[in-house]
Amino acid sequence: MTGGVIKRSIEIAGHRTSVTLEDAFWNGLRDIATARGSSVRSLVAEIDAGRGEHNLSSAVRLFVLAYYRDEASGTTGRRKKSSGD
């Protein structure tokens, strides 16, 4: 597994914000966005809109974890359909 923490600036709803994630989470986020035919920026905006009280970096980590847990259990396709994707 590769290394450290990477901080990136992303524009969401017209303002720039920084997101700090481990490389594995950036890779997972990119792969999920690609699988959905989306961009990382729009996926992060979607996560931001539904994150509640979690900070954005934590919300992204939880989203990536949930995606891969669903994928491992075979429920990823059902989750997409139920969320309107």
Short mmCIF file of C-alpha atoms in Angstrom, two decimals:
data_model
loop_
_atom_site.label_atom_id
_atom_site.label_comp_id
_atom_site.label_asym_id
_atom_site.label_seq_id
_atom_site.Cartn_x
_atom_site.Cartn_y
_atom_site.Cartn_z
CA MET A 1 0.00 0.00 0.00
CA THR A 2 1.30 3.41 -0.87
CA GLY A 3 1.95 6.27 1.35
CA GLY A 4 0.89 9.33 3.04
CA VAL A 5 -1.71 11.97 3.26
CA ILE A 6 -2.46 14.22 0.29
CA LYS A 7 -4.24 17.57 0.52
CA ARG A 8 -6.18 18.73 -2.54
CA SER A 9 -8.25 21.80 -3.21
CA ILE A 10 -11.68 21.20 -4.76
CA GLU A 11 -14.35 23.67 -5.80
CA ILE A 12 -17.77 22.85 -4.37
CA ALA A 13 -20.83 25.06 -4.82
CA GLY A 14 -18.71 27.95 -6.02
CA HIS A 15 -16.11 27.93 -3.25
CA ARG A 16 -12.79 26.17 -2.87
CA THR A 17 -12.23 23.81 0.01
CA SER A 18 -9.34 21.56 0.97
CA VAL A 19 -9.75 17.84 1.45
CA THR A 20 -7.01 15.80 3.12
CA LEU A 21 -7.05 12.06 2.46
CA GLU A 22 -4.69 9.15 2.32
CA ASP A 23 -3.60 8.16 -1.19
CA ALA A 24 -5.71 4.97 -1.07
CA PHE A 25 -8.87 7.02 -0.48
CA TRP A 26 -8.07 9.41 -3.36
CA ASN A 27 -7.58 6.37 -5.60
CA GLY A 28 -10.83 4.81 -4.42
CA LEU A 29 -12.72 8.07 -4.91
CA ARG A 30 -11.35 8.41 -8.45
CA ASP A 31 -12.26 4.81 -9.28
CA ILE A 32 -15.81 5.25 -7.93
CA ALA A 33 -16.25 8.46 -9.91
CA THR A 34 -15.05 6.71 -13.07
CA ALA A 35 -17.39 3.76 -12.47
CA ARG A 36 -20.30 6.19 -12.12
CA GLY A 37 -19.31 8.20 -15.19
CA SER A 38 -18.71 11.21 -12.98
CA SER A 39 -15.85 13.45 -11.90
CA VAL A 40 -14.16 13.43 -8.51
CA ARG A 41 -15.33 17.02 -8.01
CA SER A 42 -19.01 16.19 -8.60
CA LEU A 43 -18.77 13.08 -6.42
CA VAL A 44 -17.24 15.11 -3.58
CA ALA A 45 -20.00 17.72 -4.03
CA GLU A 46 -22.59 14.92 -3.70
CA ILE A 47 -20.89 13.63 -0.55
CA ASP A 48 -20.68 17.18 0.84
CA ALA A 49 -24.40 17.76 0.29
CA GLY A 50 -25.32 14.69 2.34
CA ARG A 51 -22.62 14.64 4.97
CA GLY A 52 -24.46 16.00 7.99
CA GLU A 53 -22.13 16.86 10.85
CA HIS A 54 -19.08 14.91 9.67
CA ASN A 55 -16.17 16.94 8.37
CA LEU A 56 -15.73 16.54 4.63
CA SER A 57 -12.60 14.38 4.76
CA SER A 58 -14.28 11.97 7.18
CA ALA A 59 -17.44 11.91 5.06
CA VAL A 60 -15.40 11.01 1.97
CA ARG A 61 -13.62 8.20 3.83
CA LEU A 62 -16.94 6.82 5.07
CA PHE A 63 -18.43 7.03 1.57
CA VAL A 64 -15.49 5.15 0.01
CA LEU A 65 -15.60 2.52 2.76
CA ALA A 66 -19.37 2.03 2.33
CA TYR A 67 -19.01 1.76 -1.45
CA TYR A 68 -16.40 -0.99 -1.25
CA ARG A 69 -18.24 -2.81 1.55
CA ASP A 70 -21.37 -2.79 -0.61
CA GLU A 71 -19.33 -3.97 -3.58
CA ALA A 72 -17.84 -6.83 -1.56
CA SER A 73 -21.29 -7.93 -0.41
CA GLY A 74 -22.82 -7.57 -3.86
CA THR A 75 -25.16 -4.68 -3.00
CA THR A 76 -23.46 -1.84 -4.91
CA GLY A 77 -25.86 -2.03 -7.87
CA ARG A 78 -28.89 -2.02 -5.61
CA ARG A 79 -27.62 1.02 -3.71
CA LYS A 80 -27.14 2.94 -6.96
CA LYS A 81 -30.69 2.17 -8.11
CA SER A 82 -32.24 3.17 -4.81
CA SER A 83 -30.41 6.51 -4.72
CA GLY A 84 -31.62 7.48 -8.18
CA ASP A 85 -28.32 7.02 -10.04
#
